[in-house]
Amino acid sequence: MAEPFNHSSADAVSAPVQGGTPKADEQLRAIVARIERLEEEKKALMADIKEVYDEAKGNGFDVKVLRQVIRIRKQDRQERMEMEAVLETYLGALGDL
């Protein structure tokens, strides 16, 4: 059975690509560095979003509903209307309306 890949990010950045050129190695290092930087930015943004939800909760808003509002607002209006129509059909068929 193959060993799981278990290298640290430092190992991955310093190891050359098999058969790669120095230019390809440098491009790979730059790509990995950019992805790592973006992951850190994403982590910071997620913490900021959590703070806003906590603030909303502290002001008496229902965070679960607020998350649903955000999800709905991301959808295309026509797509959302079609989904709501299907939802009403399904709930009506189940006698839940």
Short mmCIF file of N, CA and C in Angstrom, two decimals:
data_model
loop_
_atom_site.label_atom_id
_atom_site.label_comp_id
_atom_site.label_asym_id
_atom_site.label_seq_id
_atom_site.Cartn_x
_atom_site.Cartn_y
_atom_site.Cartn_z
N MET A 1 0.85 -1.19 0.00
CA MET A 1 0.00 0.00 0.00
C MET A 1 0.89 1.24 0.00
N ALA A 2 0.50 2.26 -0.71
CA ALA A 2 1.30 3.48 -0.82
C ALA A 2 1.25 4.27 0.47
N GLU A 3 2.37 4.89 0.80
CA GLU A 3 2.45 5.76 1.97
C GLU A 3 1.67 7.03 1.68
N PRO A 4 0.94 7.57 2.67
CA PRO A 4 0.24 8.84 2.44
C PRO A 4 1.24 9.97 2.28
N PHE A 5 0.89 10.93 1.44
CA PHE A 5 1.74 12.10 1.23
C PHE A 5 1.69 12.94 2.48
N ASN A 6 2.85 13.11 3.13
CA ASN A 6 2.86 13.80 4.42
C ASN A 6 4.08 14.71 4.50
N HIS A 7 4.18 15.66 3.60
CA HIS A 7 5.28 16.62 3.63
C HIS A 7 4.76 17.94 4.15
N SER A 8 5.62 18.66 4.86
CA SER A 8 5.23 19.99 5.32
C SER A 8 5.22 20.92 4.11
N SER A 9 4.59 22.08 4.26
CA SER A 9 4.53 23.03 3.15
C SER A 9 5.93 23.52 2.80
N ALA A 10 6.84 23.59 3.78
CA ALA A 10 8.21 24.01 3.50
C ALA A 10 8.90 22.98 2.62
N ASP A 11 8.67 21.68 2.88
CA ASP A 11 9.24 20.63 2.05
C ASP A 11 8.71 20.73 0.64
N ALA A 12 7.42 20.96 0.49
CA ALA A 12 6.80 21.02 -0.83
C ALA A 12 7.34 22.19 -1.63
N VAL A 13 7.60 23.32 -0.98
CA VAL A 13 8.08 24.49 -1.68
C VAL A 13 9.53 24.33 -2.08
N SER A 14 10.35 23.66 -1.25
CA SER A 14 11.78 23.56 -1.55
C SER A 14 12.11 22.40 -2.46
N ALA A 15 11.24 21.41 -2.58
CA ALA A 15 11.51 20.24 -3.42
C ALA A 15 11.26 20.58 -4.88
N PRO A 16 12.22 20.27 -5.75
CA PRO A 16 12.01 20.56 -7.17
C PRO A 16 11.00 19.60 -7.78
N VAL A 17 10.37 20.03 -8.84
CA VAL A 17 9.45 19.19 -9.58
C VAL A 17 10.29 18.17 -10.34
N GLN A 18 9.90 16.91 -10.30
CA GLN A 18 10.66 15.89 -11.02
C GLN A 18 10.70 16.24 -12.49
N GLY A 19 11.90 16.40 -13.00
CA GLY A 19 12.04 16.71 -14.42
C GLY A 19 11.72 18.15 -14.75
N GLY A 20 11.44 18.96 -13.75
CA GLY A 20 11.08 20.35 -13.99
C GLY A 20 12.30 21.22 -14.20
N THR A 21 12.07 22.33 -14.84
CA THR A 21 13.15 23.29 -15.06
C THR A 21 13.19 24.25 -13.89
N PRO A 22 14.31 24.95 -13.72
CA PRO A 22 14.35 25.95 -12.63
C PRO A 22 13.21 26.97 -12.74
N LYS A 23 12.85 27.34 -13.96
CA LYS A 23 11.75 28.30 -14.15
C LYS A 23 10.43 27.69 -13.67
N ALA A 24 10.18 26.42 -14.00
CA ALA A 24 8.96 25.74 -13.57
C ALA A 24 8.94 25.61 -12.05
N ASP A 25 10.11 25.32 -11.47
CA ASP A 25 10.20 25.22 -10.01
C ASP A 25 9.83 26.55 -9.36
N GLU A 26 10.35 27.62 -9.91
CA GLU A 26 10.06 28.95 -9.35
C GLU A 26 8.58 29.31 -9.52
N GLN A 27 8.00 28.95 -10.66
CA GLN A 27 6.57 29.20 -10.88
C GLN A 27 5.75 28.43 -9.85
N LEU A 28 6.14 27.18 -9.60
CA LEU A 28 5.43 26.37 -8.62
C LEU A 28 5.52 26.99 -7.24
N ARG A 29 6.72 27.43 -6.86
CA ARG A 29 6.89 28.09 -5.55
C ARG A 29 5.98 29.32 -5.44
N ALA A 30 5.93 30.11 -6.51
CA ALA A 30 5.11 31.32 -6.51
C ALA A 30 3.63 30.98 -6.39
N ILE A 31 3.20 29.93 -7.10
CA ILE A 31 1.79 29.52 -7.05
C ILE A 31 1.43 29.06 -5.64
N VAL A 32 2.29 28.23 -5.06
CA VAL A 32 2.03 27.72 -3.71
C VAL A 32 1.99 28.88 -2.72
N ALA A 33 2.91 29.82 -2.83
CA ALA A 33 2.93 30.98 -1.93
C ALA A 33 1.66 31.80 -2.07
N ARG A 34 1.19 32.00 -3.30
CA ARG A 34 -0.05 32.77 -3.51
C ARG A 34 -1.24 32.05 -2.90
N ILE A 35 -1.33 30.74 -3.10
CA ILE A 35 -2.45 29.98 -2.53
C ILE A 35 -2.42 30.06 -1.01
N GLU A 36 -1.23 29.90 -0.42
CA GLU A 36 -1.12 29.97 1.04
C GLU A 36 -1.53 31.35 1.55
N ARG A 37 -1.11 32.41 0.85
CA ARG A 37 -1.48 33.76 1.26
C ARG A 37 -3.00 33.96 1.16
N LEU A 38 -3.59 33.46 0.07
CA LEU A 38 -5.04 33.58 -0.10
C LEU A 38 -5.80 32.79 0.97
N GLU A 39 -5.28 31.62 1.34
CA GLU A 39 -5.90 30.83 2.41
C GLU A 39 -5.88 31.60 3.72
N GLU A 40 -4.79 32.29 4.01
CA GLU A 40 -4.71 33.11 5.22
C GLU A 40 -5.70 34.28 5.16
N GLU A 41 -5.81 34.91 3.99
CA GLU A 41 -6.78 35.99 3.83
C GLU A 41 -8.20 35.47 4.02
N LYS A 42 -8.48 34.28 3.47
CA LYS A 42 -9.80 33.67 3.61
C LYS A 42 -10.11 33.40 5.07
N LYS A 43 -9.11 32.91 5.79
CA LYS A 43 -9.28 32.64 7.22
C LYS A 43 -9.63 33.92 7.98
N ALA A 44 -8.93 35.02 7.64
CA ALA A 44 -9.20 36.30 8.29
C ALA A 44 -10.60 36.80 7.93
N LEU A 45 -11.01 36.65 6.67
CA LEU A 45 -12.35 37.08 6.26
C LEU A 45 -13.43 36.28 6.97
N MET A 46 -13.21 34.97 7.11
CA MET A 46 -14.19 34.13 7.81
C MET A 46 -14.33 34.58 9.27
N ALA A 47 -13.22 34.96 9.89
CA ALA A 47 -13.27 35.47 11.27
C ALA A 47 -14.05 36.78 11.32
N ASP A 48 -13.86 37.64 10.32
CA ASP A 48 -14.60 38.91 10.26
C ASP A 48 -16.09 38.65 10.09
N ILE A 49 -16.45 37.72 9.22
CA ILE A 49 -17.86 37.39 9.00
C ILE A 49 -18.48 36.85 10.28
N LYS A 50 -17.75 36.00 10.99
CA LYS A 50 -18.25 35.46 12.26
C LYS A 50 -18.52 36.59 13.25
N GLU A 51 -17.63 37.56 13.30
CA GLU A 51 -17.82 38.71 14.19
C GLU A 51 -19.11 39.47 13.84
N VAL A 52 -19.39 39.63 12.55
CA VAL A 52 -20.60 40.34 12.13
C VAL A 52 -21.84 39.55 12.54
N TYR A 53 -21.81 38.22 12.35
CA TYR A 53 -22.94 37.40 12.78
C TYR A 53 -23.11 37.48 14.31
N ASP A 54 -22.00 37.48 15.03
CA ASP A 54 -22.08 37.61 16.49
C ASP A 54 -22.69 38.96 16.89
N GLU A 55 -22.31 39.99 16.17
CA GLU A 55 -22.87 41.32 16.41
C GLU A 55 -24.38 41.32 16.14
N ALA A 56 -24.77 40.69 15.04
CA ALA A 56 -26.20 40.61 14.70
C ALA A 56 -26.95 39.86 15.80
N LYS A 57 -26.38 38.77 16.27
CA LYS A 57 -27.01 37.99 17.34
C LYS A 57 -27.13 38.84 18.60
N GLY A 58 -26.09 39.59 18.90
CA GLY A 58 -26.11 40.46 20.08
C GLY A 58 -27.17 41.54 19.98
N ASN A 59 -27.54 41.90 18.75
CA ASN A 59 -28.58 42.91 18.54
C ASN A 59 -29.96 42.30 18.38
N GLY A 60 -30.06 40.99 18.65
CA GLY A 60 -31.37 40.35 18.66
C GLY A 60 -31.82 39.71 17.36
N PHE A 61 -30.95 39.66 16.36
CA PHE A 61 -31.32 39.04 15.09
C PHE A 61 -31.11 37.54 15.17
N ASP A 62 -31.95 36.79 14.47
CA ASP A 62 -31.84 35.34 14.40
C ASP A 62 -30.78 35.02 13.33
N VAL A 63 -29.64 34.52 13.77
CA VAL A 63 -28.52 34.28 12.87
C VAL A 63 -28.84 33.21 11.84
N LYS A 64 -29.58 32.19 12.23
CA LYS A 64 -29.95 31.13 11.30
C LYS A 64 -30.76 31.71 10.13
N VAL A 65 -31.70 32.57 10.44
CA VAL A 65 -32.52 33.20 9.40
C VAL A 65 -31.67 34.17 8.59
N LEU A 66 -30.78 34.88 9.25
CA LEU A 66 -29.91 35.82 8.56
C LEU A 66 -29.02 35.09 7.54
N ARG A 67 -28.51 33.92 7.91
CA ARG A 67 -27.71 33.13 6.98
C ARG A 67 -28.55 32.69 5.78
N GLN A 68 -29.81 32.36 6.04
CA GLN A 68 -30.71 31.97 4.96
C GLN A 68 -30.97 33.16 4.03
N VAL A 69 -31.14 34.35 4.60
CA VAL A 69 -31.34 35.55 3.79
C VAL A 69 -30.14 35.77 2.87
N ILE A 70 -28.94 35.63 3.42
CA ILE A 70 -27.72 35.81 2.62
C ILE A 70 -27.67 34.78 1.50
N ARG A 71 -27.99 33.52 1.82
CA ARG A 71 -27.97 32.45 0.81
C ARG A 71 -28.98 32.74 -0.29
N ILE A 72 -30.18 33.17 0.08
CA ILE A 72 -31.24 33.46 -0.90
C ILE A 72 -30.85 34.64 -1.79
N ARG A 73 -30.26 35.67 -1.19
CA ARG A 73 -29.89 36.85 -1.97
C ARG A 73 -28.79 36.56 -2.99
N LYS A 74 -28.02 35.50 -2.78
CA LYS A 74 -26.98 35.11 -3.73
C LYS A 74 -27.57 34.47 -4.98
N GLN A 75 -28.78 33.93 -4.86
CA GLN A 75 -29.41 33.22 -5.97
C GLN A 75 -29.95 34.19 -7.01
N ASP A 76 -30.01 33.70 -8.23
CA ASP A 76 -30.66 34.44 -9.31
C ASP A 76 -32.15 34.52 -8.98
N ARG A 77 -32.76 35.66 -9.21
CA ARG A 77 -34.17 35.88 -8.86
C ARG A 77 -35.09 34.85 -9.53
N GLN A 78 -34.89 34.62 -10.83
CA GLN A 78 -35.74 33.68 -11.56
C GLN A 78 -35.55 32.27 -11.02
N GLU A 79 -34.31 31.89 -10.77
CA GLU A 79 -34.02 30.57 -10.22
C GLU A 79 -34.69 30.39 -8.86
N ARG A 80 -34.62 31.43 -8.05
CA ARG A 80 -35.22 31.38 -6.72
C ARG A 80 -36.74 31.22 -6.81
N MET A 81 -37.37 31.94 -7.74
CA MET A 81 -38.82 31.86 -7.90
C MET A 81 -39.23 30.46 -8.35
N GLU A 82 -38.45 29.87 -9.26
CA GLU A 82 -38.75 28.51 -9.72
C GLU A 82 -38.61 27.51 -8.57
N MET A 83 -37.56 27.67 -7.76
CA MET A 83 -37.35 26.76 -6.65
C MET A 83 -38.47 26.90 -5.62
N GLU A 84 -38.90 28.13 -5.36
CA GLU A 84 -40.00 28.34 -4.41
C GLU A 84 -41.29 27.71 -4.93
N ALA A 85 -41.54 27.78 -6.24
CA ALA A 85 -42.74 27.17 -6.82
C ALA A 85 -42.71 25.65 -6.65
N VAL A 86 -41.55 25.05 -6.89
CA VAL A 86 -41.41 23.61 -6.72
C VAL A 86 -41.57 23.24 -5.25
N LEU A 87 -40.98 24.04 -4.37
CA LEU A 87 -41.12 23.80 -2.93
C LEU A 87 -42.59 23.83 -2.50
N GLU A 88 -43.33 24.82 -2.97
CA GLU A 88 -44.76 24.90 -2.65
C GLU A 88 -45.51 23.68 -3.18
N THR A 89 -45.15 23.23 -4.39
CA THR A 89 -45.78 22.04 -4.97
C THR A 89 -45.53 20.82 -4.08
N TYR A 90 -44.28 20.63 -3.68
CA TYR A 90 -43.93 19.50 -2.85
C TYR A 90 -44.63 19.55 -1.49
N LEU A 91 -44.61 20.72 -0.86
CA LEU A 91 -45.26 20.85 0.45
C LEU A 91 -46.76 20.66 0.33
N GLY A 92 -47.36 21.14 -0.76
CA GLY A 92 -48.79 20.94 -1.00
C GLY A 92 -49.12 19.48 -1.18
N ALA A 93 -48.26 18.76 -1.89
CA ALA A 93 -48.49 17.34 -2.11
C ALA A 93 -48.40 16.56 -0.79
N LEU A 94 -47.60 17.07 0.13
CA LEU A 94 -47.46 16.42 1.43
C LEU A 94 -48.50 16.88 2.44
N GLY A 95 -49.31 17.87 2.03
CA GLY A 95 -50.34 18.39 2.92
C GLY A 95 -49.80 19.32 3.99
N ASP A 96 -48.61 19.88 3.76
CA ASP A 96 -47.98 20.76 4.75
C ASP A 96 -48.22 22.23 4.50
N LEU A 97 -49.09 22.56 3.56
CA LEU A 97 -49.38 23.98 3.32
C LEU A 97 -50.70 24.38 3.92
#
